[in-house]
Amino acid sequence: MTRGALVAWLRSLDADELGEVLRRRPDALAPPVPADLTQLAARLSARSGLTEVVAKLPLPALQVIEAMAAFPEGPVPLADLAERLGSAPDDTGLDATLRVLTQRALVWPDGDRLWAPSYLLFDAAARQVPDEPFEPVPPAPPLAPADRTAVRAAAGAAAAELLDKVAALLDEAAARPPAQHRDGGVAARELARLGVEPLHADLVLAAGLLGPDRLRLRPTTACGDWHSLPPADQLARLLGAWWSGPALRQVVVRTLHDLPPDTAVPDPAALAPLVRWTAPLPARQAADLPEAVDAVVAAATLLGVCALGAISPLGRALADSRPVADVAAKLLPEPPPPDALRVRAVGSVVLSDDPELLDDVVAALRLHRLAPTVASSPQSTVDILAALRAAGYRPARDGGAVTVRRARPAPERSRSTVDAAELARRLLVPSQRNATPLEQIRHKAPQLRPEQARLLADAIERGTPVRIRYVDAAGRSSDRVIDHPELAGSVVEAWCRLRRDDRAFALDKIVAVALPRPD
């Protein structure tokens, strides 16, 4: 594969088709936004972006990539690929799978041949691929009806119990810090004393509510922040920490999310074949996939993400990337009425003569407002001083309290959003003010003779092979034949026959250009 072939295919798309690719590949839109199709092709074929996208591919799409990796370098005839998969070139399942891949610029057509990014094929060839038939249709797990009202009620009860257990765990940890295990978690003997499941201990560690202090685990500054949140926000923070864990968690929950509405899986282990089909790469990491899926569903049930074998509204919010707190607020029991008595430990007091400044501090650190110029926190004075300094304030001790003075606010970073459709239209209509390849080469490679500059420019415009003499940063000279050269700023990007890979050649390091020698 060469980047030039990818550029040529991108150029053949219309604005709507290119926009669909961009929407499915947000990794290619990170700032700075690609200025042309050459830069876009470089982003789309970068290994870091490919790894993230491939991890989310369904089984048939991964099987196509792994089958292509078994062929010699270069484009793969569609007929040969279909034969290797035990399919036919006009098979509807294969055609649908190829659409999934082309919509993500992971595979693209060139007549009756198919290209794929080099790194994608290299990584696929390095994997241990199981011997399994091409499976374009997902398996169907056994399902049972689910009562939506019962699922909501069970999920709300589980979530409320989770908050109670976590709060009790943190209170006990503040009074008697638990011992730390060698792996950084809570020591097994402490779990019984704390009266919690391993999941609860892992959750508070993942959420940063407990942190190491020599051989003990103690509440952190983030713990005080969490205590001050409404219950729905507390739950959202805990579920967010769980969701960011091993990839199989997200796969299992999203698999449940995609089942028909109001259905449940009586035996979670029976969901394993569909999980494997939905995201085979994360699934292959499990030594016993049915057992791993069962464990994920069991944990999700304790968290209220699942209930009664079905996905809950909390799970749907996670899968859809919607605010979990909004959903949690409707599921959790009503908070105590305003006139109910409450007891809260105070670890430190924050004072300020400027009520507006204290407004900012209370919002930033989630403190409890006691009076116009007084706020409190369950965290110690040392922790609050550190948190205030980290937030850009200038605190000072005032006896047993903390006073805060206004500091110059740090400038906010500008955030840019990219409209995929608009960017697609712009990339397909190059600016008329752009210099021609020859003009750019003459400007950036003045060491080349005029006829050599023209030869390189012709190769770039036509996508034809050309031979160059290149001097690297160490001063070593080598002759290279490059295919499908593309000009990208001050470099020429092309497939290098010598290195058998995509390479970027700085224009000012190209000292000679000639036609390739006949084979």
Short mmCIF file of C-alpha atoms in Angstrom, two decimals:
data_model
loop_
_atom_site.label_atom_id
_atom_site.label_comp_id
_atom_site.label_asym_id
_atom_site.label_seq_id
_atom_site.Cartn_x
_atom_site.Cartn_y
_atom_site.Cartn_z
CA MET A 1 0.00 0.00 0.00
CA THR A 2 1.18 3.53 -0.62
CA ARG A 3 -0.18 6.72 0.77
CA GLY A 4 -0.51 7.93 -2.80
CA ALA A 5 -3.05 5.21 -3.52
CA LEU A 6 -5.05 6.30 -0.49
CA VAL A 7 -4.94 9.93 -1.61
CA ALA A 8 -6.16 8.94 -5.06
CA TRP A 9 -9.10 7.05 -3.58
CA LEU A 10 -10.01 9.89 -1.22
CA ARG A 11 -9.95 12.26 -4.18
CA SER A 12 -12.44 10.02 -6.01
CA LEU A 13 -15.07 10.37 -3.24
CA ASP A 14 -17.77 12.99 -3.25
CA ALA A 15 -18.18 15.33 -0.30
CA ASP A 16 -20.88 13.20 1.38
CA GLU A 17 -18.78 10.02 1.12
CA LEU A 18 -15.67 11.73 2.45
CA GLY A 19 -17.73 13.28 5.24
CA GLU A 20 -18.87 9.78 6.29
CA VAL A 21 -15.24 8.66 6.49
CA LEU A 22 -14.34 11.67 8.63
CA ARG A 23 -17.26 11.10 10.99
CA ARG A 24 -16.15 7.52 11.55
CA ARG A 25 -12.49 8.45 11.98
CA PRO A 26 -12.39 11.31 14.52
CA ASP A 27 -8.76 10.37 15.20
CA ALA A 28 -7.90 11.97 11.85
CA LEU A 29 -9.44 15.31 12.87
CA ALA A 30 -7.29 16.10 15.90
CA PRO A 31 -5.73 19.59 15.82
CA PRO A 32 -4.15 20.78 13.65
CA VAL A 33 -6.88 19.85 11.18
CA PRO A 34 -5.55 18.29 7.94
CA ALA A 35 -5.01 20.99 5.33
CA ASP A 36 -5.20 18.70 2.31
CA LEU A 37 -5.88 15.12 1.28
CA THR A 38 -2.23 14.17 1.63
CA GLN A 39 -2.21 15.17 5.28
CA LEU A 40 -5.56 13.45 5.78
CA ALA A 41 -4.19 10.24 4.27
CA ALA A 42 -1.23 10.40 6.66
CA ARG A 43 -3.62 10.68 9.61
CA LEU A 44 -5.86 7.87 8.37
CA SER A 45 -2.92 5.50 7.95
CA ALA A 46 -1.14 6.35 11.24
CA ARG A 47 -0.69 3.31 13.48
CA SER A 48 -2.02 5.04 16.62
CA GLY A 49 -5.36 5.83 15.01
CA LEU A 50 -5.62 2.44 13.30
CA THR A 51 -5.13 0.56 16.57
CA GLU A 52 -8.07 2.32 18.21
CA VAL A 53 -10.40 1.81 15.25
CA VAL A 54 -9.51 -1.85 14.69
CA ALA A 55 -10.19 -2.67 18.36
CA LYS A 56 -13.85 -1.80 17.73
CA LEU A 57 -14.31 -3.75 14.49
CA PRO A 58 -16.74 -6.68 14.34
CA LEU A 59 -15.47 -10.16 13.55
CA PRO A 60 -16.07 -10.26 9.76
CA ALA A 61 -14.27 -6.94 9.24
CA LEU A 62 -11.30 -8.19 11.24
CA GLN A 63 -11.34 -11.46 9.29
CA VAL A 64 -11.09 -9.53 6.01
CA ILE A 65 -8.07 -7.57 7.27
CA GLU A 66 -6.36 -10.70 8.57
CA ALA A 67 -7.02 -12.48 5.27
CA MET A 68 -5.52 -9.56 3.31
CA ALA A 69 -2.44 -9.67 5.53
CA ALA A 70 -1.69 -13.18 4.25
CA PHE A 71 -1.15 -11.92 0.68
CA PRO A 72 2.07 -10.37 -0.66
CA GLU A 73 2.43 -6.60 -0.34
CA GLY A 74 0.32 -4.53 -2.64
CA PRO A 75 -3.33 -4.57 -3.65
CA VAL A 76 -5.27 -7.81 -3.18
CA PRO A 77 -7.60 -9.02 -5.96
CA LEU A 78 -11.16 -9.22 -4.67
CA ALA A 79 -11.63 -12.68 -6.16
CA ASP A 80 -8.55 -14.01 -4.34
CA LEU A 81 -9.69 -12.49 -1.05
CA ALA A 82 -13.16 -13.99 -1.41
CA GLU A 83 -11.66 -17.40 -2.16
CA ARG A 84 -9.46 -17.25 0.93
CA LEU A 85 -12.49 -16.39 3.06
CA GLY A 86 -14.51 -19.23 1.56
CA SER A 87 -16.92 -16.71 0.06
CA ALA A 88 -17.72 -15.28 -3.38
CA PRO A 89 -16.84 -11.83 -4.77
CA ASP A 90 -20.53 -10.96 -5.09
CA ASP A 91 -21.53 -12.36 -1.68
CA THR A 92 -23.79 -9.86 0.10
CA GLY A 93 -22.15 -10.56 3.47
CA LEU A 94 -18.68 -9.84 2.08
CA ASP A 95 -19.96 -6.72 0.34
CA ALA A 96 -21.50 -5.41 3.57
CA THR A 97 -18.25 -6.11 5.44
CA LEU A 98 -16.19 -4.23 2.84
CA ARG A 99 -18.54 -1.25 3.20
CA VAL A 100 -17.84 -1.20 6.94
CA LEU A 101 -14.11 -1.09 6.20
CA THR A 102 -14.21 1.48 3.37
CA GLN A 103 -16.36 3.82 5.48
CA ARG A 104 -13.42 3.93 7.89
CA ALA A 105 -10.68 4.10 5.24
CA LEU A 106 -9.32 0.76 6.45
CA VAL A 107 -9.80 -0.84 3.02
CA TRP A 108 -10.52 0.88 -0.27
CA PRO A 109 -11.10 -0.32 -3.85
CA ASP A 110 -8.95 0.17 -6.91
CA GLY A 111 -10.96 -1.46 -9.68
CA ASP A 112 -11.28 -5.14 -8.73
CA ARG A 113 -8.41 -4.88 -6.22
CA LEU A 114 -8.35 -3.80 -2.60
CA TRP A 115 -5.78 -1.75 -0.68
CA ALA A 116 -5.26 -1.46 3.07
CA PRO A 117 -2.85 0.61 5.21
CA SER A 118 0.55 -1.03 5.62
CA TYR A 119 0.58 -0.79 9.42
CA LEU A 120 -2.86 -2.37 9.55
CA LEU A 121 -1.65 -5.42 7.61
CA PHE A 122 1.68 -5.62 9.47
CA ASP A 123 -0.10 -5.73 12.82
CA ALA A 124 -2.65 -8.25 11.54
CA ALA A 125 0.10 -10.51 10.22
CA ALA A 126 1.82 -10.42 13.62
CA ARG A 127 -1.29 -11.59 15.48
CA GLN A 128 -2.09 -15.22 16.18
CA VAL A 129 -5.25 -15.63 14.12
CA PRO A 130 -7.64 -18.40 15.17
CA ASP A 131 -8.79 -20.84 12.51
CA GLU A 132 -12.45 -19.95 12.12
CA PRO A 133 -14.85 -19.60 9.18
CA PHE A 134 -15.85 -16.22 7.74
CA GLU A 135 -18.87 -15.15 9.78
CA PRO A 136 -20.66 -12.12 8.28
CA VAL A 137 -23.88 -12.69 10.25
CA PRO A 138 -23.87 -12.21 14.05
CA PRO A 139 -24.95 -15.13 16.28
CA ALA A 140 -28.23 -14.81 18.16
CA PRO A 141 -28.10 -15.51 21.93
CA PRO A 142 -31.12 -16.99 23.70
CA LEU A 143 -33.30 -14.13 24.97
CA ALA A 144 -36.21 -13.72 27.35
CA PRO A 145 -38.71 -10.87 27.86
CA ALA A 146 -37.65 -8.11 30.25
CA ASP A 147 -40.00 -5.98 32.34
CA ARG A 148 -38.82 -2.41 31.80
CA THR A 149 -40.30 -1.18 35.09
CA ALA A 150 -38.70 -4.01 37.06
CA VAL A 151 -35.34 -3.38 35.40
CA ARG A 152 -35.47 0.32 36.33
CA ALA A 153 -36.41 -0.45 39.91
CA ALA A 154 -33.70 -3.09 40.34
CA ALA A 155 -31.06 -0.83 38.78
CA GLY A 156 -32.02 2.09 41.03
CA ALA A 157 -31.88 -0.09 44.13
CA ALA A 158 -28.46 -1.47 43.14
CA ALA A 159 -27.10 2.02 42.44
CA ALA A 160 -28.38 3.34 45.79
CA GLU A 161 -26.81 0.39 47.63
CA LEU A 162 -23.54 1.02 45.77
CA LEU A 163 -23.44 4.63 46.98
CA ASP A 164 -24.15 3.54 50.55
CA LYS A 165 -21.38 0.95 50.50
CA VAL A 166 -18.84 3.30 48.93
CA ALA A 167 -19.66 6.05 51.44
CA ALA A 168 -19.30 3.59 54.33
CA LEU A 169 -16.04 2.29 52.85
CA LEU A 170 -14.61 5.81 52.61
CA ASP A 171 -15.71 6.70 56.16
CA GLU A 172 -14.09 3.56 57.54
CA ALA A 173 -10.95 4.20 55.48
CA ALA A 174 -10.73 7.70 56.93
CA ALA A 175 -11.02 6.37 60.49
CA ARG A 176 -8.85 3.26 60.01
CA PRO A 177 -6.91 3.36 56.73
CA PRO A 178 -6.79 -0.11 55.17
CA ALA A 179 -3.53 -1.88 54.36
CA GLN A 180 -2.35 -1.74 50.78
CA HIS A 181 -1.78 -4.94 48.81
CA ARG A 182 1.41 -5.44 46.83
CA ASP A 183 -0.51 -4.81 43.59
CA GLY A 184 -1.74 -1.44 44.87
CA GLY A 185 -5.24 -2.59 45.81
CA VAL A 186 -6.88 -3.17 49.17
CA ALA A 187 -5.42 -6.12 51.04
CA ALA A 188 -7.76 -9.15 51.04
CA ARG A 189 -7.97 -9.30 54.84
CA GLU A 190 -9.24 -5.72 54.89
CA LEU A 191 -12.23 -6.40 52.63
CA ALA A 192 -14.04 -8.40 55.30
CA ARG A 193 -13.36 -5.71 57.90
CA LEU A 194 -14.68 -3.04 55.56
CA GLY A 195 -17.71 -5.16 54.67
CA VAL A 196 -17.39 -4.62 50.91
CA GLU A 197 -16.88 -6.64 47.75
CA PRO A 198 -13.55 -6.45 45.86
CA LEU A 199 -15.46 -4.49 43.19
CA HIS A 200 -16.19 -1.66 45.64
CA ALA A 201 -12.55 -1.39 46.68
CA ASP A 202 -11.37 -1.46 43.07
CA LEU A 203 -13.94 1.18 42.19
CA VAL A 204 -12.87 3.76 44.79
CA LEU A 205 -9.25 3.26 43.77
CA ALA A 206 -10.06 3.66 40.06
CA ALA A 207 -12.06 6.81 40.85
CA GLY A 208 -9.11 8.22 42.80
CA LEU A 209 -11.07 8.41 46.07
CA LEU A 210 -8.42 6.39 47.93
CA GLY A 211 -4.70 6.79 47.42
CA PRO A 212 -1.50 5.27 48.78
CA ASP A 213 0.16 6.68 51.86
CA ARG A 214 3.14 4.43 52.55
CA LEU A 215 1.62 1.03 53.35
CA ARG A 216 -1.91 2.35 53.86
CA LEU A 217 -4.69 3.69 51.65
CA ARG A 218 -6.27 6.97 52.69
CA PRO A 219 -9.02 9.24 51.34
CA THR A 220 -7.71 11.74 48.78
CA THR A 221 -8.65 15.32 47.98
CA ALA A 222 -10.92 13.90 45.28
CA CYS A 223 -12.76 12.02 48.04
CA GLY A 224 -13.86 15.29 49.63
CA ASP A 225 -14.95 16.50 46.22
CA TRP A 226 -16.98 13.31 45.72
CA HIS A 227 -18.66 13.59 49.13
CA SER A 228 -19.87 17.09 48.28
CA LEU A 229 -21.56 16.00 45.03
CA PRO A 230 -25.26 15.17 44.67
CA PRO A 231 -25.89 11.41 44.66
CA ALA A 232 -26.47 11.33 40.90
CA ASP A 233 -23.09 12.94 40.26
CA GLN A 234 -21.43 10.63 42.77
CA LEU A 235 -22.80 7.66 40.89
CA ALA A 236 -21.75 9.10 37.53
CA ARG A 237 -18.17 9.48 38.73
CA LEU A 238 -18.05 5.88 39.99
CA LEU A 239 -19.56 4.45 36.82
CA GLY A 240 -17.21 6.54 34.71
CA ALA A 241 -14.24 5.02 36.53
CA TRP A 242 -15.59 1.51 35.96
CA TRP A 243 -16.36 2.25 32.30
CA SER A 244 -12.79 3.38 31.65
CA GLY A 245 -11.41 0.02 32.77
CA PRO A 246 -10.77 -3.07 30.60
CA ALA A 247 -12.24 -2.81 27.10
CA LEU A 248 -14.34 -5.93 27.52
CA ARG A 249 -16.64 -4.04 29.91
CA GLN A 250 -17.68 -1.61 27.21
CA VAL A 251 -18.05 -4.40 24.66
CA VAL A 252 -20.37 -6.43 26.88
CA VAL A 253 -22.53 -3.44 27.82
CA ARG A 254 -22.77 -2.25 24.21
CA THR A 255 -23.67 -5.78 23.12
CA LEU A 256 -26.55 -5.78 25.62
CA HIS A 257 -27.49 -2.30 24.42
CA ASP A 258 -27.84 -3.52 20.83
CA LEU A 259 -30.20 -6.40 21.68
CA PRO A 260 -33.91 -5.95 20.83
CA PRO A 261 -35.73 -3.64 23.27
CA ASP A 262 -37.16 -5.11 26.47
CA THR A 263 -35.17 -8.34 26.24
CA ALA A 264 -32.88 -10.01 28.74
CA VAL A 265 -30.19 -12.69 28.61
CA PRO A 266 -31.09 -15.41 31.14
CA ASP A 267 -27.57 -16.87 31.03
CA PRO A 268 -24.93 -14.10 30.66
CA ALA A 269 -22.29 -16.66 29.59
CA ALA A 270 -24.46 -17.42 26.54
CA LEU A 271 -23.79 -13.86 25.39
CA ALA A 272 -20.12 -14.75 24.76
CA PRO A 273 -20.46 -15.72 21.04
CA LEU A 274 -22.11 -12.39 20.24
CA VAL A 275 -19.50 -10.51 22.30
CA ARG A 276 -16.78 -12.30 20.33
CA TRP A 277 -18.48 -11.33 17.06
CA THR A 278 -19.00 -7.72 18.12
CA ALA A 279 -15.40 -6.99 19.19
CA PRO A 280 -13.10 -9.96 18.58
CA LEU A 281 -9.82 -8.33 19.56
CA PRO A 282 -10.80 -7.54 23.18
CA ALA A 283 -12.63 -10.89 23.34
CA ARG A 284 -9.50 -12.81 22.32
CA GLN A 285 -7.66 -11.47 25.36
CA ALA A 286 -9.94 -13.44 27.70
CA ALA A 287 -8.69 -16.93 28.55
CA ASP A 288 -12.28 -18.08 29.17
CA LEU A 289 -14.64 -15.69 27.36
CA PRO A 290 -17.96 -17.05 28.73
CA GLU A 291 -16.60 -16.76 32.27
CA ALA A 292 -15.26 -13.25 31.58
CA VAL A 293 -18.60 -12.10 30.14
CA ASP A 294 -20.45 -13.54 33.11
CA ALA A 295 -18.11 -11.65 35.47
CA VAL A 296 -18.66 -8.36 33.63
CA VAL A 297 -22.44 -8.75 33.77
CA ALA A 298 -22.26 -9.62 37.48
CA ALA A 299 -20.21 -6.48 38.20
CA ALA A 300 -22.49 -4.36 36.03
CA THR A 301 -25.47 -5.68 38.00
CA LEU A 302 -23.92 -4.60 41.31
CA LEU A 303 -23.41 -1.13 39.82
CA GLY A 304 -26.93 -0.80 38.40
CA VAL A 305 -25.62 -0.81 34.81
CA CYS A 306 -27.50 -4.07 34.24
CA ALA A 307 -30.45 -5.56 36.08
CA LEU A 308 -32.32 -8.84 35.77
CA GLY A 309 -30.18 -9.86 32.78
CA ALA A 310 -31.00 -6.70 30.80
CA ILE A 311 -29.27 -3.39 30.26
CA SER A 312 -30.56 -0.59 32.49
CA PRO A 313 -31.05 3.10 31.68
CA LEU A 314 -27.65 3.71 33.29
CA GLY A 315 -26.05 1.19 30.96
CA ARG A 316 -27.73 2.77 27.95
CA ALA A 317 -26.41 6.19 28.96
CA LEU A 318 -22.87 4.80 29.17
CA ALA A 319 -23.17 3.03 25.82
CA ASP A 320 -24.61 6.14 24.14
CA SER A 321 -22.07 8.51 25.77
CA ARG A 322 -24.91 10.48 27.35
CA PRO A 323 -24.62 12.20 30.76
CA VAL A 324 -25.03 9.44 33.32
CA ALA A 325 -25.90 11.89 36.09
CA ASP A 326 -29.08 12.98 34.28
CA VAL A 327 -30.29 9.39 34.12
CA ALA A 328 -29.17 8.60 37.67
CA ALA A 329 -31.15 11.53 39.05
CA LYS A 330 -34.35 9.86 37.80
CA LEU A 331 -33.45 6.41 39.11
CA LEU A 332 -32.06 7.08 42.58
CA PRO A 333 -34.34 7.57 45.60
CA GLU A 334 -35.24 11.15 46.49
CA PRO A 335 -32.65 12.89 48.71
CA PRO A 336 -33.64 13.78 52.31
CA PRO A 337 -35.97 16.80 52.66
CA PRO A 338 -34.29 20.17 53.32
CA ASP A 339 -35.28 20.26 57.01
CA ALA A 340 -33.78 16.83 57.81
CA LEU A 341 -30.87 16.81 60.24
CA ARG A 342 -27.47 15.93 58.78
CA VAL A 343 -24.09 15.30 60.36
CA ARG A 344 -20.96 16.05 58.40
CA ALA A 345 -17.31 15.88 59.45
CA VAL A 346 -15.28 19.04 58.86
CA GLY A 347 -11.60 18.61 58.13
CA SER A 348 -10.81 22.23 57.28
CA VAL A 349 -12.36 25.69 57.05
CA VAL A 350 -11.74 28.13 54.17
CA LEU A 351 -12.12 31.87 54.78
CA SER A 352 -12.17 34.84 52.41
CA ASP A 353 -13.16 38.49 52.77
CA ASP A 354 -14.23 38.39 49.10
CA PRO A 355 -17.56 36.51 48.77
CA GLU A 356 -17.25 36.41 44.96
CA LEU A 357 -13.82 34.83 45.24
CA LEU A 358 -15.19 32.27 47.67
CA ASP A 359 -17.98 31.54 45.17
CA ASP A 360 -15.31 30.53 42.65
CA VAL A 361 -13.41 28.44 45.20
CA VAL A 362 -16.55 26.62 46.35
CA ALA A 363 -17.41 25.77 42.75
CA ALA A 364 -13.85 24.70 41.87
CA LEU A 365 -13.25 22.48 44.92
CA ARG A 366 -16.86 21.49 45.68
CA LEU A 367 -16.72 22.96 49.19
CA HIS A 368 -19.67 23.38 51.56
CA ARG A 369 -20.78 27.00 51.97
CA LEU A 370 -21.41 27.85 55.64
CA ALA A 371 -21.64 31.64 55.37
CA PRO A 372 -20.89 34.37 52.79
CA THR A 373 -17.19 34.35 53.74
CA VAL A 374 -16.85 30.82 55.18
CA ALA A 375 -16.76 27.38 53.55
CA SER A 376 -15.77 23.93 54.82
CA SER A 377 -14.36 20.69 53.49
CA PRO A 378 -14.00 17.18 54.93
CA GLN A 379 -10.39 17.24 53.70
CA SER A 380 -7.47 18.21 55.89
CA THR A 381 -5.93 21.67 55.80
CA VAL A 382 -2.85 20.25 54.04
CA ASP A 383 -4.97 18.69 51.29
CA ILE A 384 -7.04 21.85 50.79
CA LEU A 385 -3.92 24.01 50.58
CA ALA A 386 -2.51 21.71 47.89
CA ALA A 387 -5.81 21.64 45.99
CA LEU A 388 -6.12 25.44 46.07
CA ARG A 389 -2.59 25.91 44.77
CA ALA A 390 -3.18 23.36 42.02
CA ALA A 391 -6.32 25.29 41.01
CA GLY A 392 -4.31 28.52 40.66
CA TYR A 393 -5.23 30.24 43.92
CA ARG A 394 -2.91 31.75 46.57
CA PRO A 395 -3.96 30.23 49.91
CA ALA A 396 -2.35 30.74 53.31
CA ARG A 397 -2.82 29.24 56.76
CA ASP A 398 -4.82 31.32 59.25
CA GLY A 399 -4.54 29.44 62.50
CA GLY A 400 -6.59 26.31 61.99
CA ALA A 401 -8.25 27.69 58.85
CA VAL A 402 -7.21 28.60 55.32
CA THR A 403 -7.49 32.06 53.78
CA VAL A 404 -7.62 32.57 50.03
CA ARG A 405 -6.48 35.52 47.91
CA ARG A 406 -7.29 36.16 44.30
CA ALA A 407 -4.64 35.14 41.77
CA ARG A 408 -4.40 35.99 38.11
CA PRO A 409 -6.58 33.44 36.31
CA ALA A 410 -4.86 31.17 33.85
CA PRO A 411 -5.85 31.77 30.21
CA GLU A 412 -8.40 29.31 28.93
CA ARG A 413 -7.38 27.07 26.08
CA SER A 414 -9.30 27.65 22.94
CA ARG A 415 -11.35 24.66 21.81
CA SER A 416 -11.90 23.99 18.17
CA THR A 417 -14.68 21.85 16.77
CA VAL A 418 -14.50 20.28 13.35
CA ASP A 419 -17.52 19.90 11.10
CA ALA A 420 -16.83 16.72 9.12
CA ALA A 421 -19.07 17.68 6.19
CA GLU A 422 -17.56 21.16 5.87
CA LEU A 423 -14.01 19.83 6.10
CA ALA A 424 -14.78 17.21 3.43
CA ARG A 425 -15.99 19.91 1.03
CA ARG A 426 -12.91 22.02 1.72
CA LEU A 427 -10.47 19.16 1.22
CA LEU A 428 -12.05 18.24 -2.11
CA VAL A 429 -11.80 21.80 -3.44
CA PRO A 430 -8.13 22.80 -3.19
CA SER A 431 -7.34 26.49 -2.88
CA GLN A 432 -6.58 28.18 -6.18
CA ARG A 433 -3.75 30.08 -4.48
CA ASN A 434 -1.74 26.91 -3.78
CA ALA A 435 1.57 26.83 -5.55
CA THR A 436 2.11 24.07 -8.11
CA PRO A 437 4.32 21.12 -7.13
CA LEU A 438 7.08 22.44 -9.40
CA GLU A 439 6.96 25.89 -7.76
CA GLN A 440 7.13 24.34 -4.29
CA ILE A 441 10.02 22.06 -5.26
CA ARG A 442 12.00 24.91 -6.77
CA HIS A 443 11.49 26.93 -3.60
CA LYS A 444 12.23 24.16 -1.08
CA ALA A 445 14.81 22.13 -3.02
CA PRO A 446 17.02 24.73 -4.73
CA GLN A 447 19.87 22.18 -4.85
CA LEU A 448 18.09 20.29 -7.65
CA ARG A 449 18.81 21.14 -11.27
CA PRO A 450 15.80 22.52 -13.19
CA GLU A 451 15.28 19.29 -15.14
CA GLN A 452 15.43 17.25 -11.92
CA ALA A 453 12.86 19.48 -10.23
CA ARG A 454 10.55 19.07 -13.25
CA LEU A 455 11.02 15.28 -13.19
CA LEU A 456 10.08 15.10 -9.51
CA ALA A 457 7.09 17.40 -10.01
CA ASP A 458 5.84 15.27 -12.92
CA ALA A 459 6.09 12.12 -10.79
CA ILE A 460 4.10 13.80 -8.01
CA GLU A 461 1.39 15.04 -10.37
CA ARG A 462 1.07 11.71 -12.22
CA GLY A 463 1.75 9.34 -9.33
CA THR A 464 4.52 7.59 -11.27
CA PRO A 465 7.72 6.02 -9.88
CA VAL A 466 10.88 8.09 -9.70
CA ARG A 467 14.44 7.49 -8.50
CA ILE A 468 15.99 9.86 -5.97
CA ARG A 469 19.31 10.16 -4.21
CA TYR A 470 18.68 10.98 -0.58
CA VAL A 471 21.03 12.13 2.19
CA ASP A 472 19.80 11.37 5.70
CA ALA A 473 20.45 13.32 8.90
CA ALA A 474 23.69 11.39 9.48
CA GLY A 475 25.01 12.34 6.04
CA ARG A 476 24.54 8.86 4.54
CA SER A 477 23.57 8.81 0.87
CA SER A 478 21.29 6.18 -0.72
CA ASP A 479 19.46 5.71 -3.99
CA ARG A 480 15.74 5.03 -3.63
CA VAL A 481 12.96 4.25 -6.09
CA ILE A 482 9.71 5.65 -4.72
CA ASP A 483 6.14 4.97 -5.85
CA HIS A 484 3.08 7.22 -5.77
CA PRO A 485 4.94 10.27 -4.42
CA GLU A 486 2.84 12.95 -2.75
CA LEU A 487 3.96 16.43 -1.74
CA ALA A 488 3.15 17.27 1.90
CA GLY A 489 4.64 20.61 2.86
CA SER A 490 8.41 20.29 2.91
CA VAL A 491 8.50 16.52 2.42
CA VAL A 492 7.67 13.98 -0.27
CA GLU A 493 5.68 11.05 1.10
CA ALA A 494 5.87 7.82 -0.90
CA TRP A 495 6.32 4.08 -0.81
CA CYS A 496 10.03 3.30 -0.68
CA ARG A 497 10.99 0.13 -2.53
CA LEU A 498 14.28 -0.08 -0.63
CA ARG A 499 12.66 -0.01 2.84
CA ARG A 500 9.41 -1.63 1.67
CA ASP A 501 7.38 0.86 3.67
CA ASP A 502 5.91 4.37 3.54
CA ARG A 503 8.59 7.01 4.01
CA ALA A 504 8.79 10.81 4.14
CA PHE A 505 11.72 12.45 2.33
CA ALA A 506 12.66 16.04 3.17
CA LEU A 507 12.90 18.06 -0.04
CA ASP A 508 16.12 19.73 1.05
CA LYS A 509 17.75 16.29 1.50
CA ILE A 510 16.96 15.07 -2.03
CA VAL A 511 20.16 15.77 -3.99
CA ALA A 512 19.34 14.12 -7.32
CA VAL A 513 16.33 12.87 -9.28
CA ALA A 514 16.20 10.49 -12.26
CA LEU A 515 13.92 8.04 -14.02
CA PRO A 516 13.89 4.50 -12.60
CA ARG A 517 16.22 2.06 -14.28
CA PRO A 518 14.49 -0.58 -16.44
CA ASP A 519 14.01 -3.91 -14.63
#
